[in-house]
Each structure stands twice: as C-alpha cells, then as structure tokens.
CSV table of C-alpha atoms in Angstrom, one decimal:
chain,number,residue,atom,x,y,z
A,18,UNK,CA,4.5,53.1,3.3
A,19,UNK,CA,4.2,55.0,6.5
A,20,UNK,CA,0.8,56.6,6.3
A,21,UNK,CA,-2.8,56.0,5.2
A,22,UNK,CA,-2.4,58.5,2.3
A,23,UNK,CA,0.7,56.7,1.0
A,24,UNK,CA,-1.1,53.4,1.4
A,25,UNK,CA,-4.1,54.5,-0.6
A,26,UNK,CA,-1.9,56.0,-3.3
A,27,UNK,CA,0.2,52.9,-3.6
A,28,UNK,CA,-2.9,50.6,-3.7
A,29,UNK,CA,-4.6,52.6,-6.4
A,30,UNK,CA,-1.4,52.9,-8.6
A,31,UNK,CA,0.2,49.6,-8.9
A,32,UNK,CA,0.1,45.9,-9.2
A,33,UNK,CA,1.4,44.0,-6.2
A,34,UNK,CA,1.2,40.4,-5.2
A,35,UNK,CA,1.2,40.7,-1.4
A,36,UNK,CA,0.8,43.3,1.3
A,37,UNK,CA,3.2,43.3,4.3
A,38,UNK,CA,1.9,45.5,7.1
A,39,UNK,CA,2.7,46.5,10.6
A,40,UNK,CA,0.0,45.7,13.1
A,41,UNK,CA,-0.4,49.5,13.6
A,42,UNK,CA,0.2,51.8,10.7
A,43,UNK,CA,-0.4,55.5,10.9
A,44,UNK,CA,-3.9,56.4,9.7
A,45,UNK,CA,-5.3,53.0,10.3
A,46,UNK,CA,-6.9,51.6,13.5
A,47,UNK,CA,-5.3,48.2,14.3
A,48,UNK,CA,-6.4,45.7,11.6
A,49,UNK,CA,-8.2,48.2,9.4
A,50,UNK,CA,-5.4,47.8,6.8
A,51,UNK,CA,-6.6,44.2,6.2
A,52,UNK,CA,-10.2,45.2,5.7
A,53,UNK,CA,-9.1,48.0,3.3
A,54,UNK,CA,-7.0,45.6,1.2
A,55,UNK,CA,-9.7,42.9,1.2
A,56,UNK,CA,-12.4,45.4,0.1
A,57,UNK,CA,-10.4,46.8,-2.8
A,58,UNK,CA,-8.3,43.8,-3.8
A,59,UNK,CA,-9.6,40.6,-2.2
A,60,UNK,CA,-7.2,38.4,-4.1
A,61,UNK,CA,-4.1,40.0,-2.6
A,62,UNK,CA,-2.9,38.3,0.6
A,63,UNK,CA,-2.0,40.4,3.6
A,64,UNK,CA,0.8,39.4,6.1
A,65,UNK,CA,0.7,41.3,9.4
A,66,UNK,CA,3.9,42.0,11.3
A,67,UNK,CA,3.2,42.2,15.1
A,68,UNK,CA,5.2,43.2,18.2
A,69,UNK,CA,3.9,40.5,20.4
A,70,UNK,CA,2.9,36.9,19.8
A,71,UNK,CA,-0.3,36.8,21.7
A,72,UNK,CA,-2.9,34.3,20.7
A,73,UNK,CA,-5.5,37.0,20.9
A,74,UNK,CA,-3.8,39.1,18.2
A,75,UNK,CA,-3.2,36.0,16.0
A,76,UNK,CA,-6.9,35.2,16.2
A,77,UNK,CA,-7.9,38.8,15.4
A,78,UNK,CA,-5.5,38.9,12.5
A,79,UNK,CA,-6.9,35.6,11.1
A,80,UNK,CA,-10.6,36.7,11.6
A,81,UNK,CA,-10.0,39.9,9.7
A,82,UNK,CA,-8.7,37.9,6.8
A,83,UNK,CA,-4.9,38.1,7.0
A,84,UNK,CA,-3.1,35.3,5.2
A,85,UNK,CA,-0.4,35.1,8.0
A,86,UNK,CA,1.1,37.0,10.9
A,87,UNK,CA,4.8,37.2,11.8
A,88,UNK,CA,6.4,38.4,15.0
A,89,UNK,CA,9.0,41.2,14.8
A,90,UNK,CA,11.4,39.3,17.0
A,91,UNK,CA,14.7,38.3,15.4
A,92,UNK,CA,14.0,34.6,15.5
A,93,UNK,CA,10.5,34.9,14.0
A,94,UNK,CA,11.0,37.7,11.4
A,95,UNK,CA,13.5,35.4,9.7
A,96,UNK,CA,10.5,33.3,8.5
A,97,UNK,CA,9.0,36.3,6.7
A,98,UNK,CA,10.4,35.2,3.3
A,99,UNK,CA,8.9,31.7,3.8
A,100,UNK,CA,5.6,33.3,4.8
A,101,UNK,CA,5.5,35.4,1.6
A,102,UNK,CA,6.4,32.3,-0.6
A,103,UNK,CA,3.7,30.3,1.2
A,104,UNK,CA,0.9,32.8,0.8
A,105,UNK,CA,1.8,33.4,-2.8
A,106,UNK,CA,1.8,29.6,-3.5
A,107,UNK,CA,-1.6,29.3,-1.7
A,108,UNK,CA,-2.9,32.1,-3.9
A,109,UNK,CA,-1.7,30.4,-7.0
A,110,UNK,CA,-3.3,27.2,-6.0
A,111,UNK,CA,-6.6,29.0,-5.2
A,112,UNK,CA,-6.6,30.6,-8.7
A,113,UNK,CA,-5.9,27.2,-10.3
A,114,UNK,CA,-8.8,25.7,-8.3
A,115,UNK,CA,-11.1,28.5,-9.5
A,116,UNK,CA,-10.1,28.0,-13.1
A,117,UNK,CA,-10.6,24.2,-12.7
A,118,UNK,CA,-14.0,24.8,-11.2
A,119,UNK,CA,-15.0,27.2,-14.0
A,120,UNK,CA,-13.9,24.7,-16.6
A,121,UNK,CA,-15.8,21.9,-14.9
A,122,UNK,CA,-18.9,24.2,-14.7
A,123,UNK,CA,-18.6,25.0,-18.4
A,124,UNK,CA,-18.2,21.3,-19.3
A,125,UNK,CA,-21.3,20.4,-17.2
A,126,UNK,CA,-23.3,23.1,-18.9
A,127,UNK,CA,-22.3,21.7,-22.3
A,128,UNK,CA,-23.1,18.2,-21.3
A,129,UNK,CA,-26.5,19.3,-20.0
A,130,UNK,CA,-27.2,21.1,-23.3
A,131,UNK,CA,-26.2,18.0,-25.3
A,132,UNK,CA,-28.3,15.8,-23.1
A,133,UNK,CA,-31.3,18.1,-23.5
A,134,UNK,CA,-30.8,18.2,-27.2
A,135,UNK,CA,-30.6,14.5,-27.7
A,136,UNK,CA,-33.2,13.4,-25.1
A,137,UNK,CA,-36.1,11.6,-26.6
A,138,UNK,CA,-34.6,11.3,-30.1
A,139,UNK,CA,-33.7,7.6,-29.8
A,140,UNK,CA,-37.3,6.5,-30.5
A,141,UNK,CA,-37.5,8.7,-33.6
A,142,UNK,CA,-34.1,7.3,-34.8
A,143,UNK,CA,-35.5,3.7,-34.4
A,144,UNK,CA,-38.6,4.7,-36.3
A,145,UNK,CA,-36.6,6.1,-39.2
A,146,UNK,CA,-34.4,3.0,-39.3
A,147,UNK,CA,-37.6,0.9,-39.5
A,148,UNK,CA,-39.0,3.1,-42.3
A,149,UNK,CA,-35.7,2.7,-44.2
A,150,UNK,CA,-35.9,-1.1,-43.8
A,151,UNK,CA,-39.6,-1.2,-44.9
A,152,UNK,CA,-38.8,1.0,-47.9
A,153,UNK,CA,-35.9,-1.3,-48.9
A,154,UNK,CA,-38.0,-4.4,-48.4
A,155,UNK,CA,-40.8,-3.0,-50.5
A,156,UNK,CA,-38.3,-2.6,-53.3
A,157,UNK,CA,-36.9,-6.1,-52.9
A,158,UNK,CA,-33.7,-5.1,-51.3
A,159,UNK,CA,-32.2,-6.4,-48.0
A,160,UNK,CA,-32.6,-4.5,-44.8
A,161,UNK,CA,-29.9,-2.1,-43.9
A,162,UNK,CA,-30.5,-2.1,-40.1
A,163,UNK,CA,-30.5,-5.3,-38.0
A,164,UNK,CA,-33.4,-5.9,-35.7
A,165,UNK,CA,-31.2,-5.4,-32.7
A,166,UNK,CA,-30.6,-1.8,-34.0
A,167,UNK,CA,-34.4,-1.3,-33.9
A,168,UNK,CA,-35.1,-2.7,-30.4
A,169,UNK,CA,-35.5,-0.3,-27.5
A,170,UNK,CA,-32.3,-0.4,-25.3
A,171,UNK,CA,-34.0,0.0,-22.0
C-alpha cells in the first residue's frame, strides 16, 4: 500500500501473516506503522525496509517491536525472503509455545483439583478397611486386607 488510508483498509479487510513496510510510509510518522500493527494485530510480525543501515535506526525499529529490518541495498534486500521465512517460523514456534504452556497450565489445574479432592482421604480408607476386616472376623471369616494395607504410609 502507499498511504495510511490504504493501509487501514487492508489491515481491517484481510488475513495476512506478515507486514513488510518501508521505514517511511505516507500518512505515518517513521515507525508508527509498527505501533499501529502491534495495537491491532500483535501476533503479526512487521519487517521494516530501510534506506540506511544505521545502528540507531535498527535499535529504534527493534524497540518499537519490529520483527526484523532489511536494508534496501541490492546486497541486503536479497535476504528479504529469508527474513520473512525466519519471522514466520519464529511466530509458529511462539504459538506452539503458548499452546504448550496452556496445556501445561490446564494439566496443573487438573492435578491440583485431584490432589485437593483426595487429600486427607487415606485415613478414612484405612478405617474402612479395618471395619471390613473387623466385620469379617466377627463372622468367622478371614481378613480381606493385610495389616500392611492398614498401616499409615508416612
């Protein structure tokens, strides 16, 4: 796109995986495009294409949340496809990490619920086993549970 209006229309209309932007785009002040994308679609990586390779610009681009920056020079612009693949792979890994963390969190919650449900019931189970053994003994039958099953385990 070549203007802020086209950018806003494009961003609101469609699905896209990455934003490639010039350092200066009509209607935006310098790195405002990064802030706009990050505020509306924080999961979408932004690659900024710059005219110069100054360290100051690279730091500013990184601080504003760009995934990468590429110089417009013939030698550097050739790495643009690699930069796109790299940021998309990183995004994929981040999503997988988030899914794994969510799964782990859910499993920990389930384990915590199970622990809270079973906590303190061991003594009652031993008491019930003893009652079964006592009832069987009073009827002249052999015990069903061994004494080791009735002893506290801690």
